[in-house]
XYZ file of N, CA, C and O in Angstrom:
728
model
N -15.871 28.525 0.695
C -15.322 28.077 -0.562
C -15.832 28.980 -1.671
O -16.915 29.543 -1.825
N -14.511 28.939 -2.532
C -15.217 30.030 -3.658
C -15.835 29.444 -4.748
O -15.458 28.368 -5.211
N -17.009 30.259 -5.305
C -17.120 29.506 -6.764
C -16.888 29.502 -7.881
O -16.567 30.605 -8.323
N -16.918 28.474 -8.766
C -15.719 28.632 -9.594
C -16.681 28.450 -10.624
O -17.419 27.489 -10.840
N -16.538 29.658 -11.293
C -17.166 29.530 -13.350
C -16.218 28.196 -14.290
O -15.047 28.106 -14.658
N -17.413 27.321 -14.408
C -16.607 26.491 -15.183
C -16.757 25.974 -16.316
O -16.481 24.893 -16.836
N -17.663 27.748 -16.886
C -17.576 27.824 -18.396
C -16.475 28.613 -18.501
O -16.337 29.025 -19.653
N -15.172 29.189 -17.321
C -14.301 29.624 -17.680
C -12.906 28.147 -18.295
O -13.155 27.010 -17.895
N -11.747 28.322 -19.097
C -10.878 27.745 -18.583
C -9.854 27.568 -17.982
O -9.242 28.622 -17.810
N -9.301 26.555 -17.509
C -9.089 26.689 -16.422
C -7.354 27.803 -16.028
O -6.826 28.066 -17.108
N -6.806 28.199 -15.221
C -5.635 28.939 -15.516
C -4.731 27.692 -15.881
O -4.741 26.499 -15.579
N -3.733 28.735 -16.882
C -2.784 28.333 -17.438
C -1.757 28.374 -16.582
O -1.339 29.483 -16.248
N -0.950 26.803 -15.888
C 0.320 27.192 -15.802
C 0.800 25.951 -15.660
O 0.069 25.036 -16.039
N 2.252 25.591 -15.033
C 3.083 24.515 -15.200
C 2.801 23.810 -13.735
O 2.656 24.168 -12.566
N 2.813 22.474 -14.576
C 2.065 21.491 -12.660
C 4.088 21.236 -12.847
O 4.754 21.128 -13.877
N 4.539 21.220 -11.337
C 5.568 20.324 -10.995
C 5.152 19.926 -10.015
O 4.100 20.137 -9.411
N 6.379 19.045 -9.742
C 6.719 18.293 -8.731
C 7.626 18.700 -7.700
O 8.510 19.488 -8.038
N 7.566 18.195 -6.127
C 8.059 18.527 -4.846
C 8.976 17.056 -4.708
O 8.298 16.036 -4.583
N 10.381 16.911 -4.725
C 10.502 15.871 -4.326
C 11.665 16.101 -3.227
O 12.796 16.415 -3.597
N 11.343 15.932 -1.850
C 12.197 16.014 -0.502
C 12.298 14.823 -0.048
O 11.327 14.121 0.231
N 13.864 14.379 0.105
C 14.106 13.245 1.011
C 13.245 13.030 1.966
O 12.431 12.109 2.039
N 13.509 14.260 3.019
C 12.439 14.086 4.009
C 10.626 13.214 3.964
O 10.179 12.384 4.756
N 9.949 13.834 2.711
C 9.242 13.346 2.819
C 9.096 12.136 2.790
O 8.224 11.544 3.426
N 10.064 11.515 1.929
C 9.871 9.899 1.631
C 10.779 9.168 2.716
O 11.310 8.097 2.421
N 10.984 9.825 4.150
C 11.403 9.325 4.699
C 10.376 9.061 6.042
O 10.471 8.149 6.864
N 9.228 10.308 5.989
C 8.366 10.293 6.865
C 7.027 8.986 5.833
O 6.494 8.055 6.437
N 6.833 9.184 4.733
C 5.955 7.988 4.377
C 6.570 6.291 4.451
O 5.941 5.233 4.412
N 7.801 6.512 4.552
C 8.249 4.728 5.005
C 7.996 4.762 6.289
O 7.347 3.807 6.717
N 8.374 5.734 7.184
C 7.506 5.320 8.437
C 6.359 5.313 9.108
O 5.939 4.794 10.143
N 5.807 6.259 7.978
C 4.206 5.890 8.276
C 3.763 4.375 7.655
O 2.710 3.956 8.137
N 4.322 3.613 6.794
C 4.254 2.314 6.139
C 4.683 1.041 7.301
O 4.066 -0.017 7.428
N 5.943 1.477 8.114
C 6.483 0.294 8.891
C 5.141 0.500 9.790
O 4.180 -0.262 9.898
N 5.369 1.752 10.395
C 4.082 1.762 10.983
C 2.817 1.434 11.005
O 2.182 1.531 12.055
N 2.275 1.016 9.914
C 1.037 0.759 9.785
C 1.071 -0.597 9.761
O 0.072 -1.249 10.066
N 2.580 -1.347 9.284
C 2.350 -2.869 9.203
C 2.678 -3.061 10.469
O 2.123 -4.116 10.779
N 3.182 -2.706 11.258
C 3.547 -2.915 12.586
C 2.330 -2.669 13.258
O 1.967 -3.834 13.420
N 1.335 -1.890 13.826
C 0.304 -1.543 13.807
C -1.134 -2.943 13.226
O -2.236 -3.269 13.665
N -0.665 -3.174 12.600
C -1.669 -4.429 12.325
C -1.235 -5.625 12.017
O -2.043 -6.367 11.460
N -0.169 -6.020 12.230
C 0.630 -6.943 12.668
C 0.414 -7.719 14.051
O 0.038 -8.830 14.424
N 0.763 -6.773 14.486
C 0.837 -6.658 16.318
C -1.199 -6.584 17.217
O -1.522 -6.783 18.388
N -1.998 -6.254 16.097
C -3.167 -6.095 16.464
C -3.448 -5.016 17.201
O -4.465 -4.983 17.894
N -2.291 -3.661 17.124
C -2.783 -2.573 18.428
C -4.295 -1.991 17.797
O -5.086 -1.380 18.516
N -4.557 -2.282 16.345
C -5.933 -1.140 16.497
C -6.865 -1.664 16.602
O -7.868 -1.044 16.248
N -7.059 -3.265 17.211
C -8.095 -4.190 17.687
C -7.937 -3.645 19.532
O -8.832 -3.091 20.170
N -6.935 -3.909 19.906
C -6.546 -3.645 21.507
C -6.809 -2.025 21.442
O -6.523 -1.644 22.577
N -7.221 -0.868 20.657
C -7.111 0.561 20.852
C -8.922 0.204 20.922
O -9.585 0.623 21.871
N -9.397 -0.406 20.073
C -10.511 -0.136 20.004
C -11.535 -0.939 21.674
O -12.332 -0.403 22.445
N -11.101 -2.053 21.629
C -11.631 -2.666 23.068
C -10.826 -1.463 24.275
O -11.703 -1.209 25.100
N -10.068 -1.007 24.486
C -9.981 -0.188 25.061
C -10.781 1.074 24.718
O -11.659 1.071 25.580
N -10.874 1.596 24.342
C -12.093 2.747 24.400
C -13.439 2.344 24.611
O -14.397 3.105 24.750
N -13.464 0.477 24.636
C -14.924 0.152 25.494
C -14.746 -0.202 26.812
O -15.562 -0.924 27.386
N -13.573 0.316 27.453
C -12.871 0.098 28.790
C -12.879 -1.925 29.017
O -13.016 -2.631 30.017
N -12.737 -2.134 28.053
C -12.960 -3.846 28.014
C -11.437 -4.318 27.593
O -10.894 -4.468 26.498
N -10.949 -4.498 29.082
C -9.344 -4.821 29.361
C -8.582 -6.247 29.319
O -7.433 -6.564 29.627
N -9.752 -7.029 28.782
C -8.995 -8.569 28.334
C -8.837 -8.888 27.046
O -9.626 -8.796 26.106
N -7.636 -9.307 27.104
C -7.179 -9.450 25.412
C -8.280 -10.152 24.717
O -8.718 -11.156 25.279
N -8.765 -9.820 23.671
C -9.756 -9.697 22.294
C -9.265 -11.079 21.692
O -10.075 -11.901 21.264
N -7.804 -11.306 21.683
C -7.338 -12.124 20.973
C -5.854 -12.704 21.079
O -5.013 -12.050 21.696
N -5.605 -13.610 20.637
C -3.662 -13.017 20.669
C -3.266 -13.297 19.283
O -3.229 -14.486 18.965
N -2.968 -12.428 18.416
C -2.605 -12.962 17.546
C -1.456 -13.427 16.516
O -0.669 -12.489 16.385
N -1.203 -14.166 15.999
C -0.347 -14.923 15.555
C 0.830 -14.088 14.783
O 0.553 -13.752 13.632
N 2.259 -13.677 15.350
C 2.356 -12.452 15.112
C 3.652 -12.836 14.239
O 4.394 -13.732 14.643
N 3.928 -12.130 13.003
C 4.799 -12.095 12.120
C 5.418 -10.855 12.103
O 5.009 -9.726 11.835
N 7.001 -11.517 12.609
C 8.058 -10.303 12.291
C 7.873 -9.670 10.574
O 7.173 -10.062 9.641
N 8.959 -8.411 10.720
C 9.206 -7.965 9.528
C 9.934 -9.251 8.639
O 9.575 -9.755 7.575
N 10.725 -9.464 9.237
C 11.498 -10.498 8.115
C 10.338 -11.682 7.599
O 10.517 -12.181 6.488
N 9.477 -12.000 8.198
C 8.470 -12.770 7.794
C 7.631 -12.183 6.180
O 7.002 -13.042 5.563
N 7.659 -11.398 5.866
C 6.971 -10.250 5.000
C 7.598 -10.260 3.590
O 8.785 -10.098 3.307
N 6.759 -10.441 2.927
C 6.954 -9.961 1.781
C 6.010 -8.916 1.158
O 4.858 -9.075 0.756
N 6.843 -7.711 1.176
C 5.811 -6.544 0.929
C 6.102 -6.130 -1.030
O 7.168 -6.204 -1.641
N 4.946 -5.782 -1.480
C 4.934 -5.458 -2.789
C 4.748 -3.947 -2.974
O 3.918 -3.290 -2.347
N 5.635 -3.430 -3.935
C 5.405 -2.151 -3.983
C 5.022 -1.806 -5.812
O 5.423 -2.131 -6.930
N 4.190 -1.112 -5.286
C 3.960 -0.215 -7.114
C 4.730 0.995 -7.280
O 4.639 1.996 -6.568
N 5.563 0.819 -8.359
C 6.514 2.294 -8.198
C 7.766 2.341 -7.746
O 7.732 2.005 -6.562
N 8.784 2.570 -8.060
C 10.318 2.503 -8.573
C 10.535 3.745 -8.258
O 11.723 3.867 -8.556
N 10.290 4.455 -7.974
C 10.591 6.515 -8.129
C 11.060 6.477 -6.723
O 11.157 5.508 -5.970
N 11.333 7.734 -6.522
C 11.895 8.279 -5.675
C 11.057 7.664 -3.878
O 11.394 7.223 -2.779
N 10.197 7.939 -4.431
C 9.329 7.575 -2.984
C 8.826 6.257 -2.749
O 8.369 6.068 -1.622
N 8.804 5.224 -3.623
C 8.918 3.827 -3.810
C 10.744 3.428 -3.020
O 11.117 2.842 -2.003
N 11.288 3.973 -3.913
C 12.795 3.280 -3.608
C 12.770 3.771 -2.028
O 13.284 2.929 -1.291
N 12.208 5.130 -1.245
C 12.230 5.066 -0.110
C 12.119 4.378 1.062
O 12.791 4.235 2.083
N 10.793 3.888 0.502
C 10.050 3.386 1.017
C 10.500 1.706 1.183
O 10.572 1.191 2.299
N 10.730 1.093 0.168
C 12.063 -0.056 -0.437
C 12.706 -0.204 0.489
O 12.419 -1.039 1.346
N 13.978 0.746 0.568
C 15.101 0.610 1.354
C 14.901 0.658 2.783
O 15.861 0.558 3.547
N 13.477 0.835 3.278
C 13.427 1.047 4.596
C 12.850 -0.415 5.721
O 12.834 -0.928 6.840
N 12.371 -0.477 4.015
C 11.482 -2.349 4.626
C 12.499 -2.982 4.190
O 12.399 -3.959 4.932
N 13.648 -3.250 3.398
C 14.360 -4.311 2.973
C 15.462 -3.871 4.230
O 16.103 -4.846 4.623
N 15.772 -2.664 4.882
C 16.837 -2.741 5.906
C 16.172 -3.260 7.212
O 16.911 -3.569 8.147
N 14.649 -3.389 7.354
C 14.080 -3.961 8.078
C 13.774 -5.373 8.307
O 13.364 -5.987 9.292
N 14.132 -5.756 6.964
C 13.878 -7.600 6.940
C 12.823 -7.981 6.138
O 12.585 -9.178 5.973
N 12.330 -7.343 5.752
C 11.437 -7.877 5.217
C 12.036 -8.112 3.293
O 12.966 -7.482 2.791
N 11.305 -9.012 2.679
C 11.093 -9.043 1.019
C 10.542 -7.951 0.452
O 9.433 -7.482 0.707
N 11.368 -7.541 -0.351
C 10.754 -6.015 -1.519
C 10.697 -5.982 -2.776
O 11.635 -5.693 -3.520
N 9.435 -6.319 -3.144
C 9.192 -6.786 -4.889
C 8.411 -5.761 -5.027
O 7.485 -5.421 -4.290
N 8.804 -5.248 -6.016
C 8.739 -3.630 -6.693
C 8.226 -3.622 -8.083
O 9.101 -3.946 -8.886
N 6.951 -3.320 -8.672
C 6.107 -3.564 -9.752
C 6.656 -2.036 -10.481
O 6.577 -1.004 -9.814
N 7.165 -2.018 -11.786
C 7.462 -1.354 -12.761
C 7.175 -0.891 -14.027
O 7.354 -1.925 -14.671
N 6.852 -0.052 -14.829
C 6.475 -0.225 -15.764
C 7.156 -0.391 -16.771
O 6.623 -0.749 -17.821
N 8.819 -0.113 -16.650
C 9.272 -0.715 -17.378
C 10.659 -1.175 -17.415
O 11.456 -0.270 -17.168
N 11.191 -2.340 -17.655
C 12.242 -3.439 -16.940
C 13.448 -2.574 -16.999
O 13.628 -1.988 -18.066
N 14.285 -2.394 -16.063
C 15.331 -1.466 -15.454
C 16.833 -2.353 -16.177
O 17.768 -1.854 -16.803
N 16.599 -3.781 -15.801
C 17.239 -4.821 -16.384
C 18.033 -5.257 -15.051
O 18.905 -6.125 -14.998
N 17.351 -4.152 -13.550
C 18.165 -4.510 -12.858
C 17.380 -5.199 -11.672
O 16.502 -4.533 -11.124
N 17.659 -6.621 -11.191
C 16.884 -7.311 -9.927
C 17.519 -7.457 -9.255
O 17.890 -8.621 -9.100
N 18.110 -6.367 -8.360
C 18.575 -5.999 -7.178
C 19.086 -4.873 -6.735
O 20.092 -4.547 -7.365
N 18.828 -4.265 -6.027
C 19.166 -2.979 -5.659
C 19.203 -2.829 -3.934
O 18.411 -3.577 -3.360
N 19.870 -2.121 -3.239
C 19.746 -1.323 -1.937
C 18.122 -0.789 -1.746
O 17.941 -0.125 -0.725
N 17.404 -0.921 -2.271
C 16.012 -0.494 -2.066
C 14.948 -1.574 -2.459
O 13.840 -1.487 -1.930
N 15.224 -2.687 -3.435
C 14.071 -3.542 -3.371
C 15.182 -4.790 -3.514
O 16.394 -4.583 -3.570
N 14.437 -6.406 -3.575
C 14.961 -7.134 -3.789
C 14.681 -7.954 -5.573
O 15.112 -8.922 -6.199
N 13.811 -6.951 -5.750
C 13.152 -7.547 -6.816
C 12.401 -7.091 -7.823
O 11.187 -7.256 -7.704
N 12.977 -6.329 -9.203
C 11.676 -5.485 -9.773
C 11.302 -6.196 -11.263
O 11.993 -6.452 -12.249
N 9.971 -6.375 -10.967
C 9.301 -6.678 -12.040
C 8.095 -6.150 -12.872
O 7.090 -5.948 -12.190
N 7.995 -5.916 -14.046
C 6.765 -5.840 -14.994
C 5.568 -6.279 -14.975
O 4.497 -5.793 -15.336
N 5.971 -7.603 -14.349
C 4.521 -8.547 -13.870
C 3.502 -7.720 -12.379
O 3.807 -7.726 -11.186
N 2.226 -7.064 -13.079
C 1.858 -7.267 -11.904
C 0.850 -8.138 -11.211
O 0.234 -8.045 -10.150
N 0.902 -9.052 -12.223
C 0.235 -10.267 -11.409
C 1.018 -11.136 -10.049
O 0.707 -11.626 -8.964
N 2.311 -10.936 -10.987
C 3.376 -11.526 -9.624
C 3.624 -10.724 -8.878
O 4.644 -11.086 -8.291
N 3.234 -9.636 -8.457
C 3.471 -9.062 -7.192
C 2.669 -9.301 -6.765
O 2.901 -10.067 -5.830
N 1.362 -9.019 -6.918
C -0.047 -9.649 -6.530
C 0.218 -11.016 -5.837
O 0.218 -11.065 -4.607
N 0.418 -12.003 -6.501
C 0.676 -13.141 -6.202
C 1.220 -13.496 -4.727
O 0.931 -14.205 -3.763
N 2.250 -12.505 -5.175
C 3.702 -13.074 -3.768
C 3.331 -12.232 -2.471
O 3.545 -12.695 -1.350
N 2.825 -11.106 -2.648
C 3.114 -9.812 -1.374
C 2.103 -10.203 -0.199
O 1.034 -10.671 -0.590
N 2.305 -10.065 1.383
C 1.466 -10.185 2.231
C 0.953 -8.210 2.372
O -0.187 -7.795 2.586
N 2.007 -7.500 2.201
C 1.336 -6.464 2.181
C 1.465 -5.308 0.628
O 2.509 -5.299 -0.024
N 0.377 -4.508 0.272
C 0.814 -4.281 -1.052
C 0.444 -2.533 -0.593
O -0.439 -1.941 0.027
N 1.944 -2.127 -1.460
C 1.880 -0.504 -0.980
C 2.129 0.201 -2.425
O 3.009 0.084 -3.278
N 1.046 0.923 -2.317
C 0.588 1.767 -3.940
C 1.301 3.088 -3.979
O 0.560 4.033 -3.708
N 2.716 3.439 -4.282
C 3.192 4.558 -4.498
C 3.090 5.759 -5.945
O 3.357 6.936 -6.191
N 2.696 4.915 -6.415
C 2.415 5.757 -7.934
C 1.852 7.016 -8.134
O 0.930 7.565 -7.531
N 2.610 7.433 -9.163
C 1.394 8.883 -9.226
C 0.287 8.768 -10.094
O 0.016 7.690 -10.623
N -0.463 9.929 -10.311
C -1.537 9.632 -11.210
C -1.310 10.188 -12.533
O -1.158 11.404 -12.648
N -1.266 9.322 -13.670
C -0.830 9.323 -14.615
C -1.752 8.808 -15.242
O -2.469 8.062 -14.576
N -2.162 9.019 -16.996
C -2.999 7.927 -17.994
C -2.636 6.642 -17.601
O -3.400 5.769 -17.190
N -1.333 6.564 -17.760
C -0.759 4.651 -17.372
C -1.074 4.062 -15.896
O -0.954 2.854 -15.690
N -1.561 5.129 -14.681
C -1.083 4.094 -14.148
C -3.148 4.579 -13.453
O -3.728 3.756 -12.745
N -3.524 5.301 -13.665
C -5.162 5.398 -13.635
C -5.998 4.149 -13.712
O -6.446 3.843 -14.817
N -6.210 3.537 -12.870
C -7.131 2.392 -13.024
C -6.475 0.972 -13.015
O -7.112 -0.066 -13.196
N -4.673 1.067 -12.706
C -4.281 -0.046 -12.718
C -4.902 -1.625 -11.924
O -4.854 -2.756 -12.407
N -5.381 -1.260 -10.778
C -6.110 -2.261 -9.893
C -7.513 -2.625 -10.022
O -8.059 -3.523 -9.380
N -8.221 -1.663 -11.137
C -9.445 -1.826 -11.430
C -9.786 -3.067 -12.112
O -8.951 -3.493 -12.909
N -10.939 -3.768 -11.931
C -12.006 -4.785 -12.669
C -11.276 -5.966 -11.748
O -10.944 -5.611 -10.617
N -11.020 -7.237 -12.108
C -10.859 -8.413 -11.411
C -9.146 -8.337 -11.017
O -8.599 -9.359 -10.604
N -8.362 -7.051 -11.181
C -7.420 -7.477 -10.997
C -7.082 -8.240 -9.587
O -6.413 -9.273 -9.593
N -7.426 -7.850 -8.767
C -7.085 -8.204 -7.115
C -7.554 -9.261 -6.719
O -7.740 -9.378 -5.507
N -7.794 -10.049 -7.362
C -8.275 -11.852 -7.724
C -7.253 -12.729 -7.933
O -7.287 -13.958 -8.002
N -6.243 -11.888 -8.035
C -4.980 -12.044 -8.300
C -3.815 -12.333 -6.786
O -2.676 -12.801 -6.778
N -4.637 -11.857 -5.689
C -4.133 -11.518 -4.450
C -4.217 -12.917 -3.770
O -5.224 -13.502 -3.371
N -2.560 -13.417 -3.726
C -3.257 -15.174 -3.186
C -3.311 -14.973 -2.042
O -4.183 -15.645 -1.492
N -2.329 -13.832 -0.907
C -1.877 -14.079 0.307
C -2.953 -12.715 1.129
O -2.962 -12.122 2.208
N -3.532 -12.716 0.213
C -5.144 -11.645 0.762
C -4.140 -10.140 1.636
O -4.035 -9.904 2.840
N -3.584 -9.424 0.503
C -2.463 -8.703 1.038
C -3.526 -7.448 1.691
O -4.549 -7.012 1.164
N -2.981 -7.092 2.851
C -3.053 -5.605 2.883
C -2.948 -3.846 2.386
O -2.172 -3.156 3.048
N -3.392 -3.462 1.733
C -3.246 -2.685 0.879
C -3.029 -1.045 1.474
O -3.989 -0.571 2.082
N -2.021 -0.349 1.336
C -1.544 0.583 1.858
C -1.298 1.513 1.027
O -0.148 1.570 0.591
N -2.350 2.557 0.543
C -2.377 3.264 -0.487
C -1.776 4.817 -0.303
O -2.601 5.698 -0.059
N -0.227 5.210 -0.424
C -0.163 6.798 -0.211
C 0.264 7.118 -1.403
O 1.110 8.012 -1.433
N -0.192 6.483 -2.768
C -0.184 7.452 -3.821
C -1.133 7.939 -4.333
O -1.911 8.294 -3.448
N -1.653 8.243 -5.696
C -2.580 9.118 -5.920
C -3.789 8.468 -5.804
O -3.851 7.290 -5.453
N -4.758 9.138 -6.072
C -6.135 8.659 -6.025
C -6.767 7.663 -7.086
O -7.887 7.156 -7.013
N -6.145 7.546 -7.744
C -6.780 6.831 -9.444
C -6.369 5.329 -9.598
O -6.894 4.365 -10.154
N -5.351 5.496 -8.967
C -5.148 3.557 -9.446
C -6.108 2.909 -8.930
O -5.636 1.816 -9.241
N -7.086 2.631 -8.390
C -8.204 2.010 -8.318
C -9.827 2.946 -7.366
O -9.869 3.808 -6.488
N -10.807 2.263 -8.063
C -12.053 3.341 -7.825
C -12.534 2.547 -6.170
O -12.554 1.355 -5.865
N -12.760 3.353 -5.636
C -13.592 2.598 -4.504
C -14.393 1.824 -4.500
O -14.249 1.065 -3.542
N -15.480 1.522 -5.295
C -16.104 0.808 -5.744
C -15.578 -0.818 -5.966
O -16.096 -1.782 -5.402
N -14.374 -0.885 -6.964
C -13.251 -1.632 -6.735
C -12.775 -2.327 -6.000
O -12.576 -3.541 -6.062
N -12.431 -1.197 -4.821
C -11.849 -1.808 -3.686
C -13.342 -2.408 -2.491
O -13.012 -3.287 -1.696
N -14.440 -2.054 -2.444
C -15.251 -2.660 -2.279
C -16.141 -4.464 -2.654
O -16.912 -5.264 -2.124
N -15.522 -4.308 -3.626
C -15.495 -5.393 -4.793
C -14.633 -6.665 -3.742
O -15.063 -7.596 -3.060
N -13.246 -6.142 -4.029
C -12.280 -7.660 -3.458
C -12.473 -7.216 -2.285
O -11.525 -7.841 -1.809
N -12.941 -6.602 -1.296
C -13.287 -6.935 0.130
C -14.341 -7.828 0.405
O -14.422 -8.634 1.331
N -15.130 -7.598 -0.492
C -16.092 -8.780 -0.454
C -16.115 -10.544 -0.560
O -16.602 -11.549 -0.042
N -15.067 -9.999 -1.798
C -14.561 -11.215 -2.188
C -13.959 -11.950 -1.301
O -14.199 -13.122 -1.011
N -12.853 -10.961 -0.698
C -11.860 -11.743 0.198
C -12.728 -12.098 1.618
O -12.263 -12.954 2.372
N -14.062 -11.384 1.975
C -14.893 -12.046 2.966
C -15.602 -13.577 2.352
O -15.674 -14.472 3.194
N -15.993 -13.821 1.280
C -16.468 -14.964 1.045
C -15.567 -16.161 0.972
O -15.902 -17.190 1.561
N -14.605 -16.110 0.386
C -13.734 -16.840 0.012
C -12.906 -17.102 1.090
O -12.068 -17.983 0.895
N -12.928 -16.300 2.726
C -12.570 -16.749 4.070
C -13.306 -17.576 4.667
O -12.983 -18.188 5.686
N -14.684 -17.690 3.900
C -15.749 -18.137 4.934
C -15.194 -19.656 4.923
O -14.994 -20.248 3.863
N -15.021 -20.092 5.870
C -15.095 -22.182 5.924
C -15.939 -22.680 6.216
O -16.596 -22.370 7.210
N -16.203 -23.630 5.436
C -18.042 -24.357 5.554
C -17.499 -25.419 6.020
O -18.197 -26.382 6.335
């Protein structure tokens, strides 16, 4: 790695953007995939298998797509992808916005709203498409995810900033105490 003087500044030039169908066609299936994937419990059964320990772990209680209500952050190009791939799948698609389209319904979600407490609210799984922007930097940070009634799964392939790790350390905890039954 090289090193970089960073009493220089930095080069001047124009950031764009890459936007290929393709790609947002390979991140909805890395998304079905992952809910399918822990749905189904294969990365509990991958892991007892690599302890060669061949009796089911568990069986667990298994919810189709149409069972689902998945929440998405992000309306753009790779949101609506991602949208249209779970709503042709069966499942519910409530789509968090920043700002009201005027339209609640589309071929890609079933539902877009401003509120993101109510996506919070409603989603069993919640998928963070956003880019990193001033607005959307820190959106999940401090108590927001307290907000999470159905203890969603969180499936993050947008940028790095909408919430700090630390954060997300935070409501894992939470969501371990608040499972516990006394």
């Amino acid at each position: 790695m090289e090193n970089v003087d960073k009493t220089k500044p930095p080069p001047n030039f124009v950031l764009t953007r890459y936007v290929d169908p393709y790609f947002g066609e390979l991140m909805s299936n890395y998304v079905i995939a992952q809910i399918i994937n822990i749905e189904r419990g294969f990365y509990i059964y991958r892991d007892v298998q690599d302890t060669a320990t061949w009796a089911r772990p568990f069986f667990p209680d298994f919810r189709v797509l149409s069972d689902l209500t998945v929440g998405i952050l992000g309306a753009g190009k790779l949101g609506a992808s991602v949208g249209c791939l779970l709503k042709k799948a069966g499942c519910g698609v409530l789509v968090f916005v920043r700002n009201s389209r005027g339209v609640t319904s589309t071929d890609d979600y079933d539902e877009a709203t401003t509120n993101l407490t109510d996506v919070l609210e409603r989603c069993d799984y919640l998928v963070n498409v956003l880019p990193s922007t001033p607005a959307t930097a820190g959106l999940l940070d401090g108590d927001v995810l307290k907000n999470c009634q159905k203890k969603p799964v969180f499936i993050n392939i947008g940028r790095g900033d909408i919430i700090k790790e630390s954060n997300i350390i935070k409501a894992l905890k939470y969501v371990m105490i608040s499972s516990v039954k006394l």
